[in-house]
mmCIF file of C-alpha atoms and ligand atoms in Angstrom:
data_model
loop_
_atom_site.group_PDB
_atom_site.id
_atom_site.type_symbol
_atom_site.label_atom_id
_atom_site.label_comp_id
_atom_site.label_asym_id
_atom_site.label_seq_id
_atom_site.Cartn_x
_atom_site.Cartn_y
_atom_site.Cartn_z
ATOM 1 C CA MET A 1497 19.779 24.702 -74.682
ATOM 2 C CA ARG A 1498 20.053 21.331 -73.353
ATOM 3 C CA LYS A 1499 24.109 20.000 -72.273
ATOM 4 C CA LYS A 1500 26.004 18.283 -74.235
ATOM 5 C CA ILE A 1501 27.563 15.647 -72.169
ATOM 6 C CA VAL A 1502 30.624 13.095 -72.241
ATOM 7 C CA ALA A 1503 30.647 10.665 -69.605
ATOM 8 C CA GLY A 1504 33.192 7.888 -68.516
ATOM 9 C CA ASN A 1505 31.694 4.599 -66.706
ATOM 10 C CA TRP A 1506 34.591 3.341 -65.512
ATOM 11 C CA LYS A 1507 32.843 0.204 -63.922
ATOM 12 C CA MET A 1508 34.693 -2.333 -61.947
ATOM 13 C CA ASN A 1509 38.061 -1.627 -63.395
ATOM 14 C CA LEU A 1510 41.244 0.294 -62.512
ATOM 15 C CA SER A 1511 43.280 0.463 -59.120
ATOM 16 C CA SER A 1512 43.318 3.398 -56.982
ATOM 17 C CA SER A 1513 46.723 4.611 -58.585
ATOM 18 C CA ASP A 1514 45.440 3.773 -62.031
ATOM 19 C CA SER A 1515 42.298 5.620 -61.514
ATOM 20 C CA ILE A 1516 44.389 8.951 -60.090
ATOM 21 C CA GLU A 1517 46.631 8.485 -63.027
ATOM 22 C CA LEU A 1518 43.746 8.373 -65.742
ATOM 23 C CA PHE A 1519 41.664 10.797 -63.776
ATOM 24 C CA GLU A 1520 44.752 13.564 -63.591
ATOM 25 C CA GLY A 1521 45.952 12.792 -66.937
ATOM 26 C CA ILE A 1522 42.349 13.547 -68.881
ATOM 27 C CA GLN A 1523 42.262 16.875 -66.173
ATOM 28 C CA ARG A 1524 45.978 17.980 -67.835
ATOM 29 C CA GLU A 1525 45.178 17.107 -71.280
ATOM 30 C CA ALA A 1526 41.615 17.768 -71.869
ATOM 31 C CA GLU A 1527 41.107 21.310 -73.232
ATOM 32 C CA PRO A 1528 37.745 22.736 -71.622
ATOM 33 C CA ILE A 1529 35.114 22.301 -74.317
ATOM 34 C CA SER A 1530 32.736 25.211 -74.598
ATOM 35 C CA GLY A 1531 29.371 23.689 -74.379
ATOM 36 C CA VAL A 1532 30.390 20.136 -73.588
ATOM 37 C CA ASP A 1533 30.524 18.673 -69.533
ATOM 38 C CA LEU A 1534 32.924 16.067 -68.881
ATOM 39 C CA VAL A 1535 31.555 13.512 -66.097
ATOM 40 C CA VAL A 1536 33.355 10.221 -64.737
ATOM 41 C CA PHE A 1537 32.152 7.524 -62.921
ATOM 42 C CA PRO A 1538 35.022 5.851 -61.078
ATOM 43 C CA GLY A 1539 34.920 2.917 -58.787
ATOM 44 C CA PHE A 1540 33.518 4.007 -55.250
ATOM 45 C CA LEU A 1541 37.002 3.281 -53.466
ATOM 46 C CA SER A 1542 39.048 5.749 -55.842
ATOM 47 C CA LEU A 1543 36.077 8.589 -55.442
ATOM 48 C CA SER A 1544 37.423 9.997 -52.366
ATOM 49 C CA LEU A 1545 40.748 9.991 -53.742
ATOM 50 C CA LEU A 1546 39.696 11.895 -56.479
ATOM 51 C CA VAL A 1547 37.197 14.244 -55.219
ATOM 52 C CA GLU A 1548 40.138 16.635 -53.924
ATOM 53 C CA ARG A 1549 41.607 16.486 -57.624
ATOM 54 C CA SER A 1550 38.176 17.544 -59.076
ATOM 55 C CA GLY A 1551 38.539 20.214 -61.721
ATOM 56 C CA ILE A 1552 37.186 20.280 -65.460
ATOM 57 C CA LEU A 1553 35.862 16.579 -64.820
ATOM 58 C CA VAL A 1554 32.807 16.268 -62.662
ATOM 59 C CA LEU A 1555 32.514 13.117 -60.585
ATOM 60 C CA GLY A 1556 30.009 11.109 -59.953
ATOM 61 C CA ALA A 1557 29.059 7.284 -58.525
ATOM 62 C CA GLN A 1558 28.084 4.327 -60.380
ATOM 63 C CA ASN A 1559 25.296 3.456 -57.604
ATOM 64 C CA ALA A 1560 23.865 3.910 -54.466
ATOM 65 C CA TYR A 1561 21.271 2.429 -52.018
ATOM 66 C CA PRO A 1562 18.430 4.671 -51.485
ATOM 67 C CA GLY A 1563 18.319 4.219 -47.387
ATOM 68 C CA HIS A 1564 19.752 6.837 -45.216
ATOM 69 C CA SER A 1565 21.825 4.876 -43.241
ATOM 70 C CA GLY A 1566 21.376 1.690 -41.415
ATOM 71 C CA ALA A 1567 21.612 -2.239 -41.902
ATOM 72 C CA PHE A 1568 22.431 -2.547 -45.478
ATOM 73 C CA THR A 1569 25.670 -4.544 -45.269
ATOM 74 C CA GLY A 1570 27.927 -3.810 -48.284
ATOM 75 C CA GLU A 1571 26.137 -0.971 -49.732
ATOM 76 C CA VAL A 1572 26.980 2.719 -50.068
ATOM 77 C CA SER A 1573 24.262 5.147 -48.865
ATOM 78 C CA LEU A 1574 23.177 8.406 -51.010
ATOM 79 C CA ALA A 1575 23.857 10.392 -47.839
ATOM 80 C CA GLN A 1576 27.689 9.047 -47.551
ATOM 81 C CA LEU A 1577 28.165 10.327 -51.260
ATOM 82 C CA LYS A 1578 26.655 13.436 -50.490
ATOM 83 C CA ASP A 1579 28.786 13.983 -47.599
ATOM 84 C CA LEU A 1580 31.571 13.099 -49.827
ATOM 85 C CA GLY A 1581 30.361 15.895 -52.304
ATOM 86 C CA ILE A 1582 29.412 13.835 -55.045
ATOM 87 C CA ASN A 1583 26.389 15.036 -56.671
ATOM 88 C CA HIS A 1584 26.122 12.972 -59.973
ATOM 89 C CA LEU A 1585 24.553 9.098 -59.979
ATOM 90 C CA ILE A 1586 23.990 6.488 -62.854
ATOM 91 C CA ILE A 1587 20.958 4.666 -61.909
ATOM 92 C CA GLY A 1588 19.184 1.756 -63.920
ATOM 93 C CA HIS A 1589 22.396 0.844 -65.805
ATOM 94 C CA SER A 1590 21.640 -2.781 -67.383
ATOM 95 C CA GLU A 1591 24.582 -4.309 -65.532
ATOM 96 C CA ARG A 1592 22.676 -3.796 -62.684
ATOM 97 C CA ARG A 1593 19.474 -4.658 -63.733
ATOM 98 C CA MET A 1594 20.242 -7.745 -65.166
ATOM 99 C CA LEU A 1595 23.349 -9.308 -62.973
ATOM 100 C CA PHE A 1596 22.079 -7.618 -59.600
ATOM 101 C CA HIS A 1597 18.440 -8.216 -60.317
ATOM 102 C CA GLU A 1598 17.279 -4.861 -59.876
ATOM 103 C CA THR A 1599 13.777 -4.259 -61.029
ATOM 104 C CA ASN A 1600 12.314 -1.117 -62.112
ATOM 105 C CA ALA A 1601 10.073 -0.468 -58.972
ATOM 106 C CA PHE A 1602 13.616 -0.465 -57.180
ATOM 107 C CA VAL A 1603 15.150 1.737 -59.675
ATOM 108 C CA HIS A 1604 12.337 3.656 -58.864
ATOM 109 C CA GLU A 1605 13.055 3.921 -55.598
ATOM 110 C CA LYS A 1606 16.527 4.944 -56.347
ATOM 111 C CA VAL A 1607 15.248 8.052 -58.725
ATOM 112 C CA THR A 1608 13.373 8.955 -56.122
ATOM 113 C CA ALA A 1609 15.550 9.191 -53.087
ATOM 114 C CA ALA A 1610 18.528 10.870 -55.318
ATOM 115 C CA LEU A 1611 16.595 13.686 -56.708
ATOM 116 C CA ASP A 1612 15.266 14.313 -52.965
ATOM 117 C CA LEU A 1613 18.789 14.856 -52.109
ATOM 118 C CA GLY A 1614 19.449 16.875 -55.041
ATOM 119 C CA PHE A 1615 21.443 14.398 -57.033
ATOM 120 C CA THR A 1616 22.082 14.799 -60.939
ATOM 121 C CA ILE A 1617 21.011 11.424 -62.269
ATOM 122 C CA PHE A 1618 21.887 9.494 -65.478
ATOM 123 C CA PHE A 1619 19.033 7.351 -66.052
ATOM 124 C CA CYS A 1620 19.960 4.213 -68.119
ATOM 125 C CA CYS A 1621 17.417 2.509 -70.245
ATOM 126 C CA GLY A 1622 17.974 0.195 -73.529
ATOM 127 C CA GLU A 1623 16.659 -3.074 -74.411
ATOM 128 C CA PRO A 1624 18.181 -6.794 -74.899
ATOM 129 C CA LEU A 1625 18.800 -8.371 -78.009
ATOM 130 C CA ASP A 1626 15.939 -10.601 -78.403
ATOM 131 C CA ILE A 1627 13.382 -7.703 -77.517
ATOM 132 C CA ARG A 1628 15.141 -5.685 -80.349
ATOM 133 C CA SER A 1629 14.663 -8.834 -82.521
ATOM 134 C CA ALA A 1630 10.988 -9.155 -81.735
ATOM 135 C CA ASN A 1631 10.753 -5.285 -82.727
ATOM 136 C CA GLN A 1632 9.580 -4.421 -79.335
ATOM 137 C CA GLU A 1633 12.143 -2.345 -78.414
ATOM 138 C CA GLY A 1634 9.922 1.197 -78.297
ATOM 139 C CA ASP A 1635 7.525 -0.673 -75.794
ATOM 140 C CA TYR A 1636 10.304 -2.088 -73.610
ATOM 141 C CA VAL A 1637 11.801 1.165 -73.255
ATOM 142 C CA LEU A 1638 8.671 3.251 -72.619
ATOM 143 C CA GLU A 1639 8.047 0.738 -69.931
ATOM 144 C CA GLN A 1640 11.294 1.923 -68.394
ATOM 145 C CA LEU A 1641 10.778 5.518 -68.878
ATOM 146 C CA LYS A 1642 7.294 5.478 -67.317
ATOM 147 C CA SER A 1643 8.337 3.340 -64.310
ATOM 148 C CA GLY A 1644 11.386 5.260 -63.686
ATOM 149 C CA LEU A 1645 10.579 8.811 -64.799
ATOM 150 C CA TRP A 1646 7.106 9.646 -64.922
ATOM 151 C CA HIS A 1647 6.373 10.342 -61.377
ATOM 152 C CA LEU A 1648 8.453 13.195 -61.330
ATOM 153 C CA ASN A 1649 7.799 16.770 -61.997
ATOM 154 C CA GLU A 1650 9.306 19.236 -64.458
ATOM 155 C CA THR A 1651 11.650 20.883 -61.494
ATOM 156 C CA GLN A 1652 12.762 17.120 -61.102
ATOM 157 C CA MET A 1653 13.161 16.409 -64.606
ATOM 158 C CA ALA A 1654 15.731 19.243 -65.028
ATOM 159 C CA GLN A 1655 18.155 17.366 -62.585
ATOM 160 C CA VAL A 1656 17.714 13.982 -65.292
ATOM 161 C CA VAL A 1657 20.010 13.066 -68.023
ATOM 162 C CA ILE A 1658 18.718 9.819 -69.931
ATOM 163 C CA ALA A 1659 21.377 7.467 -71.022
ATOM 164 C CA TYR A 1660 19.847 5.318 -73.859
ATOM 165 C CA GLU A 1661 22.078 1.965 -73.764
ATOM 166 C CA PRO A 1662 20.807 -0.891 -75.980
ATOM 167 C CA VAL A 1663 22.046 -4.037 -73.838
ATOM 168 C CA TRP A 1664 23.216 -5.802 -77.378
ATOM 169 C CA ALA A 1665 25.952 -2.871 -77.884
ATOM 170 C CA ILE A 1666 27.518 -2.538 -74.390
ATOM 171 C CA GLY A 1667 30.957 -3.909 -74.248
ATOM 172 C CA THR A 1668 30.427 -5.846 -77.828
ATOM 173 C CA GLY A 1669 31.837 -3.891 -80.013
ATOM 174 C CA GLN A 1670 28.468 -3.923 -81.818
ATOM 175 C CA THR A 1671 27.544 0.237 -81.876
ATOM 176 C CA ALA A 1672 23.943 0.806 -82.921
ATOM 177 C CA THR A 1673 23.651 2.346 -86.170
ATOM 178 C CA ILE A 1674 22.919 6.063 -86.548
ATOM 179 C CA GLU A 1675 19.588 5.091 -87.672
ATOM 180 C CA GLN A 1676 19.249 3.055 -84.793
ATOM 181 C CA ALA A 1677 20.319 5.591 -82.204
ATOM 182 C CA GLU A 1678 18.790 8.522 -83.571
ATOM 183 C CA SER A 1679 15.647 6.774 -84.066
ATOM 184 C CA MET A 1680 15.221 5.687 -80.466
ATOM 185 C CA HIS A 1681 16.729 8.989 -79.119
ATOM 186 C CA ALA A 1682 13.750 10.953 -81.116
ATOM 187 C CA PHE A 1683 11.477 8.390 -79.979
ATOM 188 C CA ILE A 1684 12.739 8.989 -75.981
ATOM 189 C CA ARG A 1685 12.235 12.727 -76.687
ATOM 190 C CA ASN A 1686 9.029 12.724 -78.287
ATOM 191 C CA GLN A 1687 7.683 10.257 -75.230
ATOM 192 C CA LEU A 1688 9.229 13.335 -73.184
ATOM 193 C CA LYS A 1689 7.020 15.663 -74.860
ATOM 194 C CA ILE A 1690 3.891 13.794 -74.898
ATOM 195 C CA HIS A 1691 4.141 13.403 -71.358
ATOM 196 C CA PHE A 1692 5.903 16.517 -69.782
ATOM 197 C CA GLY A 1693 5.450 19.052 -72.687
ATOM 198 C CA PRO A 1694 7.998 20.414 -75.103
ATOM 199 C CA GLU A 1695 10.183 22.402 -72.688
ATOM 200 C CA VAL A 1696 11.299 19.198 -70.579
ATOM 201 C CA ALA A 1697 11.451 17.118 -73.740
ATOM 202 C CA ASP A 1698 14.021 19.980 -75.362
ATOM 203 C CA GLN A 1699 15.611 20.223 -72.255
ATOM 204 C CA THR A 1700 16.665 16.813 -71.244
ATOM 205 C CA SER A 1701 19.970 15.394 -72.609
ATOM 206 C CA ILE A 1702 19.690 12.175 -73.680
ATOM 207 C CA LEU A 1703 23.123 10.352 -74.364
ATOM 208 C CA TYR A 1704 23.817 7.307 -76.586
ATOM 209 C CA GLY A 1705 25.648 4.172 -74.735
ATOM 210 C CA GLY A 1706 27.252 0.917 -75.827
ATOM 211 C CA SER A 1707 30.393 0.271 -77.760
ATOM 212 C CA CYS A 1708 30.808 4.315 -78.523
ATOM 213 C CA ASN A 1709 34.421 4.821 -79.340
ATOM 214 C CA PRO A 1710 36.678 7.568 -81.365
ATOM 215 C CA SER A 1711 35.456 6.508 -84.520
ATOM 216 C CA ASN A 1712 31.843 6.092 -84.529
ATOM 217 C CA ALA A 1713 31.402 9.126 -81.731
ATOM 218 C CA LYS A 1714 31.322 11.884 -84.332
ATOM 219 C CA GLU A 1715 28.724 10.632 -86.500
ATOM 220 C CA LEU A 1716 26.454 9.765 -83.424
ATOM 221 C CA PHE A 1717 27.131 12.805 -81.948
ATOM 222 C CA ALA A 1718 25.835 14.112 -85.116
ATOM 223 C CA CYS A 1719 22.416 12.963 -84.746
ATOM 224 C CA PRO A 1720 20.032 15.851 -83.734
ATOM 225 C CA ASN A 1721 18.173 13.957 -80.943
ATOM 226 C CA VAL A 1722 22.029 12.284 -79.698
ATOM 227 C CA ASP A 1723 23.208 14.865 -76.981
ATOM 228 C CA GLY A 1724 26.451 12.875 -76.231
ATOM 229 C CA GLY A 1725 27.629 9.525 -74.582
ATOM 230 C CA LEU A 1726 27.952 7.569 -71.790
ATOM 231 C CA ILE A 1727 31.335 5.448 -72.418
ATOM 232 C CA GLY A 1728 32.220 2.323 -70.836
ATOM 233 C CA GLY A 1729 35.263 0.632 -72.362
ATOM 234 C CA ALA A 1730 36.592 3.441 -74.249
ATOM 235 C CA ALA A 1731 36.737 5.381 -71.096
ATOM 236 C CA LEU A 1732 39.468 3.606 -69.586
ATOM 237 C CA ASN A 1733 41.825 4.907 -71.813
ATOM 238 C CA LYS A 1734 42.872 8.735 -71.795
ATOM 239 C CA ASP A 1735 43.309 9.548 -75.446
ATOM 240 C CA SER A 1736 40.487 7.730 -76.648
ATOM 241 C CA PHE A 1737 38.081 9.456 -73.912
ATOM 242 C CA ILE A 1738 39.437 12.981 -74.842
ATOM 243 C CA GLN A 1739 39.047 12.278 -78.600
ATOM 244 C CA ILE A 1740 35.266 11.194 -77.801
ATOM 245 C CA ALA A 1741 35.195 14.414 -76.082
ATOM 246 C CA GLN A 1742 36.341 16.372 -78.859
ATOM 247 C CA SER A 1743 33.862 14.873 -81.262
ATOM 248 C CA PHE A 1744 30.952 17.409 -81.348
HETATM 249 P P1 LIG B 883 30.625 0.167 -73.432
HETATM 250 O O1 LIG B 883 30.011 0.171 -72.079
HETATM 251 O O2 LIG B 883 31.045 1.738 -73.690
HETATM 252 O O3 LIG B 883 32.195 -0.481 -73.031
HETATM 253 O O4 LIG B 883 29.941 -0.611 -74.369
HETATM 254 C C1 LIG B 883 28.989 1.417 -71.925
HETATM 255 C C2 LIG B 883 28.229 1.476 -70.603
HETATM 256 O O5 LIG B 883 27.952 0.394 -70.317
HETATM 257 O O6 LIG B 883 27.900 2.504 -70.168
#
């Protein structure tokens, strides 16, 4: 049975003390929900403060550089994260693709390097508005999947979570409709089936991301191909994150 996951992407928000407060608050108040994994991705500076406090919340990093070490000023390596005890990583978020010009080729490199080191990766894909308006979202997302994941084997795919995040829904309050979300998730699962076979397709968790909040999470998570969410804004509030986690 594939995993159900609710993950919070805190992005470049919260001071270290606010991060500790939110992290501890969620851990204190969130009842363990059977069959649902809870993951949070705080900023780098908070990671080392939170790793010792980890309980029911799994910690992950929002980004990493694929090299082991060396002259890459300002970057944090996969090996440094591993050394800290971090095993979960977001790769290919649309903000990194668009604001920091990360190409499909660079995303591919990160995927390979992260899996080689044993990370579980949250691979993000999703189309911008002009692509959706031109009805080309399927081709666009398929290209991201092909270049990011199609070189992997079945064992590596067991370490991959996919997050479908339509760019036009991220941080905009404009959530995808239930039909739009389910139809893209079913499309992704079918492409996994065609490329990797039914077992990988069935086992891979596909999360929805983009203005998911306590009032729409229940409907979204009830879709047969939606296995949870990657939550941005609504994950910065303890009560709303917990409510979303309880929406299965
Ligand atoms: P949002 O962000 O929930 O604030 O739309 C989601 C994400 O970027 O992962």
